[in-house]
XYZ file of C-alpha atoms in Angstrom:
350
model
C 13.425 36.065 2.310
C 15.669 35.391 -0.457
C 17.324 38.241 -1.655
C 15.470 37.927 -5.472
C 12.104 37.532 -3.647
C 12.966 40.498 -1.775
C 14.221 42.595 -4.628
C 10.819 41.928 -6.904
C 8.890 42.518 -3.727
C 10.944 46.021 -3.126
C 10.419 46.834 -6.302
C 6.551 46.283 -6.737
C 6.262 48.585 -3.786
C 8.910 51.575 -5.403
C 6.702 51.530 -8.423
C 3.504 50.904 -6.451
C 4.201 54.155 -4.230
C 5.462 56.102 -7.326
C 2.454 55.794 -8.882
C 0.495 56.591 -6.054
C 2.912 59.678 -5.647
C 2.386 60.426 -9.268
C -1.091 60.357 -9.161
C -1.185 62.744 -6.379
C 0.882 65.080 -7.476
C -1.616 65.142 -10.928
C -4.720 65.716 -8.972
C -3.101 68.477 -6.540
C -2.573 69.852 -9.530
C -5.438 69.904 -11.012
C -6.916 71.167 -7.949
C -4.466 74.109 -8.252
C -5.538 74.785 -11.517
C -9.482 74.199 -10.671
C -8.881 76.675 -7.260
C -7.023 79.848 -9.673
C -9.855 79.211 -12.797
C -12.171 79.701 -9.575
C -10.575 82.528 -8.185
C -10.059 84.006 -11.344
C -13.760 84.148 -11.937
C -14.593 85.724 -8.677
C -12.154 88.453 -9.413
C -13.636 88.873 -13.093
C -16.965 89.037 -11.576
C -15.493 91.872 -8.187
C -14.503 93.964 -11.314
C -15.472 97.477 -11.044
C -17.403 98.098 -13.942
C -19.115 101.223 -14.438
C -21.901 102.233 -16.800
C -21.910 105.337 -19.352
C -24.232 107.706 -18.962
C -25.703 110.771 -20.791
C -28.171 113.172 -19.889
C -29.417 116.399 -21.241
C -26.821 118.036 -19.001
C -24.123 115.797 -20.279
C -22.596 112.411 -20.307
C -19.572 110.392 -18.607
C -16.832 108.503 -19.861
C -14.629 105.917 -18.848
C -11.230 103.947 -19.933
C -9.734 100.860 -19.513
C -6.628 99.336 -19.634
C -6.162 96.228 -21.348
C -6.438 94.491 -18.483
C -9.921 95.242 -17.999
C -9.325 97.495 -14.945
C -10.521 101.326 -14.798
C -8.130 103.408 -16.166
C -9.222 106.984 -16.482
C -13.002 108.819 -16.428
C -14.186 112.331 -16.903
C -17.414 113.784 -18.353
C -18.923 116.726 -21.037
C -20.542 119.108 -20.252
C -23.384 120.461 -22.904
C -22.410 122.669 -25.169
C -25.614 124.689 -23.883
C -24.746 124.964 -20.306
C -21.196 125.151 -21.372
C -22.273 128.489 -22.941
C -23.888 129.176 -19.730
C -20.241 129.069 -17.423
C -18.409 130.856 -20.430
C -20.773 134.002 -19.655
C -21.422 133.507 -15.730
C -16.890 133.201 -15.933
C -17.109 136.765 -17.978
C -19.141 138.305 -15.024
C -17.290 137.049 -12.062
C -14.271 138.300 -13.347
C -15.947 141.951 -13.371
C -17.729 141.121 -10.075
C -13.573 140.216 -8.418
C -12.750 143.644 -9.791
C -15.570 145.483 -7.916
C -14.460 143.405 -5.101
C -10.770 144.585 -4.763
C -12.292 148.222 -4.903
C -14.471 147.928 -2.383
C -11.595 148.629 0.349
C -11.092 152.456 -1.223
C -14.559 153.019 -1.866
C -15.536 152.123 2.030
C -12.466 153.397 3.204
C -13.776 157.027 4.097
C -16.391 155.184 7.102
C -12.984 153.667 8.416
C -11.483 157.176 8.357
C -14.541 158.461 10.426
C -15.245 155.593 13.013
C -11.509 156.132 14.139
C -12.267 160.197 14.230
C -15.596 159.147 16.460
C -13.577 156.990 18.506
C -10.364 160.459 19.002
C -13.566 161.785 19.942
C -15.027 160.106 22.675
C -11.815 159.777 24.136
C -11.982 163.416 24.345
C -15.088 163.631 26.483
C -14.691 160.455 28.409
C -11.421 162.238 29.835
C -13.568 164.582 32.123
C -15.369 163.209 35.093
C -19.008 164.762 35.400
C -18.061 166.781 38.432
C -15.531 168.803 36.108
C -17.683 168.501 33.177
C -20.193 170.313 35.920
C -17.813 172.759 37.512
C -17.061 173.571 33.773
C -20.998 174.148 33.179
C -21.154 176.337 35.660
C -18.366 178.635 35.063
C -19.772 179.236 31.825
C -23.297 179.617 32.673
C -22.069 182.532 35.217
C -20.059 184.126 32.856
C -23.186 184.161 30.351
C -24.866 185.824 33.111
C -22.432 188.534 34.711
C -22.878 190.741 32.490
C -27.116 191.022 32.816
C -26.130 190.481 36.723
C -24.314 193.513 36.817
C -26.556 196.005 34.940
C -28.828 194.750 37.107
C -26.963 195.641 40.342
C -26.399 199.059 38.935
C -29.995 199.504 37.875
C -31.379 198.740 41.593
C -29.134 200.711 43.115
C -29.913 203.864 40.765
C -33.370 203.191 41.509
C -33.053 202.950 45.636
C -30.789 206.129 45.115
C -33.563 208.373 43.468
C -35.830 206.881 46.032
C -33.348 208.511 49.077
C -33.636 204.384 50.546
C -30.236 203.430 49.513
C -29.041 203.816 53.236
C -32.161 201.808 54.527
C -31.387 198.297 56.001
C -33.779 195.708 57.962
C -34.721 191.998 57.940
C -31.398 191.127 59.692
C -31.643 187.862 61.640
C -29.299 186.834 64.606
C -26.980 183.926 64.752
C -28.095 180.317 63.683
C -28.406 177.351 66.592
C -26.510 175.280 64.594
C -23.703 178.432 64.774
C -24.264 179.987 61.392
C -24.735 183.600 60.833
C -27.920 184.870 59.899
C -29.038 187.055 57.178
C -27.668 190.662 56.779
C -29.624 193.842 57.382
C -30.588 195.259 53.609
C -33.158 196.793 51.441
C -36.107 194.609 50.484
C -35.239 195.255 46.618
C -31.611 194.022 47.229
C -32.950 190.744 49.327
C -35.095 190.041 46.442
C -32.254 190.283 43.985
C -30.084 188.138 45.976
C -32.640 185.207 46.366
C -33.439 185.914 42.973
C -29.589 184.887 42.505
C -29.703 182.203 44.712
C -32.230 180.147 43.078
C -30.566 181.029 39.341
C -27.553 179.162 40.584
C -29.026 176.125 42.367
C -30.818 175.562 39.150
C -27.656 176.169 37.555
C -26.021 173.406 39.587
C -28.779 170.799 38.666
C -28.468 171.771 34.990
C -24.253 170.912 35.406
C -24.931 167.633 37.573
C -27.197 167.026 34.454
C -24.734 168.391 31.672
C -21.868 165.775 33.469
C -24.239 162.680 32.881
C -24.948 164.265 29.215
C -21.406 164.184 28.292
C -20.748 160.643 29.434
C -23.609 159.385 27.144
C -22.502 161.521 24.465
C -18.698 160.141 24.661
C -20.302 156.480 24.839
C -22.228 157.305 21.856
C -19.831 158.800 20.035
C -17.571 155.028 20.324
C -21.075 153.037 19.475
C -21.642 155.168 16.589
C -17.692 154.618 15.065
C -18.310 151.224 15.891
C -21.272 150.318 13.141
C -19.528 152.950 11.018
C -16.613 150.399 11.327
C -18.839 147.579 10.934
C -20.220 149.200 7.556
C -16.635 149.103 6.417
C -16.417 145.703 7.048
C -19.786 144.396 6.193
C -19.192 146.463 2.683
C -16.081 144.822 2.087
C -17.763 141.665 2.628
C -20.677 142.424 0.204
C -18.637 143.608 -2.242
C -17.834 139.855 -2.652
C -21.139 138.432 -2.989
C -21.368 139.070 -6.692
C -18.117 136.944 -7.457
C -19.384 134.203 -4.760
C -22.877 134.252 -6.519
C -21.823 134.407 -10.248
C -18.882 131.315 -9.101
C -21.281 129.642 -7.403
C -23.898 129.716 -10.266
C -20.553 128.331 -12.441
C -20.312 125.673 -10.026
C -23.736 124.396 -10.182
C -23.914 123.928 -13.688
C -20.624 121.926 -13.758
C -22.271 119.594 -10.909
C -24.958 119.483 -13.229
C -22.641 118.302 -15.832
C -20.938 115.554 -13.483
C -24.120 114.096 -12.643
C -23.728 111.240 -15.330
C -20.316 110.416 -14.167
C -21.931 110.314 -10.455
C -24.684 108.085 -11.538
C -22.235 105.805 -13.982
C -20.149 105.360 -10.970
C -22.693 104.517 -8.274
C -24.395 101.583 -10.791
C -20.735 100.372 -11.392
C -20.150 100.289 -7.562
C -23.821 98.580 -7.611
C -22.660 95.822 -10.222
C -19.403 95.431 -8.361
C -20.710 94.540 -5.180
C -23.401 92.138 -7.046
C -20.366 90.559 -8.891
C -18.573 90.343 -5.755
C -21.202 88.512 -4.186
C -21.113 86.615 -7.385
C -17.558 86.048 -7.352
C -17.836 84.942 -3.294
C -20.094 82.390 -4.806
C -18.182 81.072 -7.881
C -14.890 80.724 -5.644
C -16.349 78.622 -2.505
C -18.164 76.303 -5.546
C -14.970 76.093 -7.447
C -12.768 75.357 -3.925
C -15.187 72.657 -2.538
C -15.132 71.154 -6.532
C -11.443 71.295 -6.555
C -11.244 69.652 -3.105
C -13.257 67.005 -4.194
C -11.514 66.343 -7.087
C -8.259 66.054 -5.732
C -9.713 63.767 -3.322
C -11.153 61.427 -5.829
C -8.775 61.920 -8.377
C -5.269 61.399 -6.118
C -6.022 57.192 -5.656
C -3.433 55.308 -8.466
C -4.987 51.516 -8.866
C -2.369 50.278 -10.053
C -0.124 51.877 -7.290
C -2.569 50.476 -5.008
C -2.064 46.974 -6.856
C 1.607 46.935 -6.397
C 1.782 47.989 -3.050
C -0.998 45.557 -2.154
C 0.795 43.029 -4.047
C 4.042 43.631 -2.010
C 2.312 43.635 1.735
C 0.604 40.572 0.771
C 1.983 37.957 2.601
C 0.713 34.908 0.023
C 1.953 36.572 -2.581
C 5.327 37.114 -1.073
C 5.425 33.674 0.001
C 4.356 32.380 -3.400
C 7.711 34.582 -4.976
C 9.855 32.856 -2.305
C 8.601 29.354 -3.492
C 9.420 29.796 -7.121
C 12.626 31.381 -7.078
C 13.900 29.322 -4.126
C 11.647 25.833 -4.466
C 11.866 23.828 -1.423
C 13.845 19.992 -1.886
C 11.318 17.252 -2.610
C 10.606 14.475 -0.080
C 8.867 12.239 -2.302
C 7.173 11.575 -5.506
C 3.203 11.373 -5.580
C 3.615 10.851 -9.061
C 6.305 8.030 -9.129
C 6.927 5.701 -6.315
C 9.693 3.316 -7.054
C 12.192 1.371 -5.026
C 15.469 0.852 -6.459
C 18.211 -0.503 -4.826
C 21.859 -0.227 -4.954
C 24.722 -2.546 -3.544
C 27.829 -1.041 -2.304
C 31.370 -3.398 -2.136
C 30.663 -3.825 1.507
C 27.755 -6.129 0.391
C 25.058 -3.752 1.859
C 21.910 -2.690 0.561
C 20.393 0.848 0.413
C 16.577 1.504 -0.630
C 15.832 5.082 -2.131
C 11.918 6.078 -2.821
């Protein structure tokens, strides 16, 4: 091809594919633009937005930045119920006072569970079978005395009688090996056994009195025990007025809050609507956006001059009239004319 065919052909397709390029470039972005107007809708609609509220208790309030975005929020209390905390605060401070007392004023049932518990150490240090030897001993010194007047008064009396030298109802030696029972008045024999039997019943009152002290010394720890379990508990209750009074306090303020609560919960409501909104708005607006860059990115008269330079005929047709091919002969004029040369020789042209 000719090199001016070739350069009008080149150039047809330059322009032909900057259009097209140009054209593309417009409708991408336009499509841009379409895509962020979408997504800028979905994220006006996702906006938190939550509602004021006022109640008898008292009503929220929220700020916003200029932006449109939550800022701040806070609620008021009633003045009525805010009179209400002022005087339940004025209380509770009286009701902490009480409270850091409470340790002096229980402080004398700490003092005597630790005395109970010196205590029971005290008896829990004897076994029973000293606690019993112990018994007895006493229990026989109680009774020498009375014994021994006694003793003195029998023997008087056998005396005056002329039978203090009289002795029978000796036995002789035991199978078993033990001696038997010495020769003696039957006064004395009755004083003896009368003896006898006082301290076998004194040895079941020790076994007894051993057993006695062990419970008592056990008691004695059980009963410092809830006396130190008053102290505590006391302490402990000695609190509840501040809890109660604070906890009163704290009621009323959630009373208070409960507008902010309920503005809150309907803007999380008419968030999650306008999210679903949003979702909504920004698929639509993508799948518009798509199709109008598809539509929109086609140049026709890109598409003319590049379908201008592929075609072949046309190409052909700019090779033919910048570079005309010789002509053979004339449809339009058909002569003969001829021409002698000095050799005497003819030529015919047509």
């Amino acid at each position: 091809m000719p090199f001016t065919a070739a350069l009008v052909v080149g150039g047809m397709n330059y322009l032909g594919a900057q259009e097209q390029a140009s054209a593309t470039e417009y409708a991408a972005n336009q499509s841009a633009a379409a895509q962020r107007e979408a997504a800028r809708q979905a994220a006006e609609a996702a906006k938190f937005r939550p509602v004021g509220i006022t109640t008898r208790y008292g009503g929220s309030n929220f700020q916003f930045d200029p932006s449109g975005y939550l800022s701040g929020a806070g609620y008021t209390v009633s003045p009525e119920l805010r009179g209400y905390q002022d005087r339940l605060m004025g209380l509770t401070g009286g009701a902490l006072t009480q409270a850091e007392q409470a340790g002096q004023q229980y402080a004398p049932l700490q003092t005597a569970a630790t005395g109970l518990f010196g205590l029971g150490q005290q008896y829990l240090a004897q076994s029973p079978e000293q606690v019993a030897a112990k018994y007895i001993q006493q229990q026989q010194d109680l009774l020498a005395p009375s014994r021994e007047r006694q003793m003195a008064q029998l023997q008087n009396q056998l005396f005056q009688q002329g039978r203090s030298g009289l002795s029978v109802g000796a036995t002789g030696m035991r199978p078993s090996g033990a001696g038997g029972l010495g020769a003696t008045t039957p006064e004395m024999e009755a004083y003896y056994n009368a003896l006898a039997q006082q301290d076998l019943q004194l040895a079941a009152q020790a076994q007894q009195a051993g057993q006695q002290n062990v419970a008592f010394g056990t008691g004695l720890f059980g009963t410092g025990s809830q006396l130190l379990g008053q102290y505590q508990s006391g302490q402990i209750g000695a609190l509840s007025p501040f809890t109660t009074y604070l906890g009163a306090g704290q009621t009323i303020e959630s009373l208070g809050q409960q507008p902010l609560d309920i503005g809150a919960q309907l803007g999380g409501r008419a968030a999650t609507a306008g999210a679903n909104v949003g979702q909504a708005l920004l698929t639509g607006g993508l799948s518009a956006a798509k199709t109008q860059q598809a539509g929109s990115g086609f140049s026709p008269l890109g598409g003319l001059l590049q379908g201008l330079g592929s075609n072949q005929q046309f190409n052909q047709g700019l090779q033919n009239y910048f570079n005309p091919p010789p002509v053979q002969n004339q449809t339009a004029f058909n002569y003969r004319q001829t021409s002698g040369y000095s050799d005497g020789s003819r030529v015919t042209l047509f």
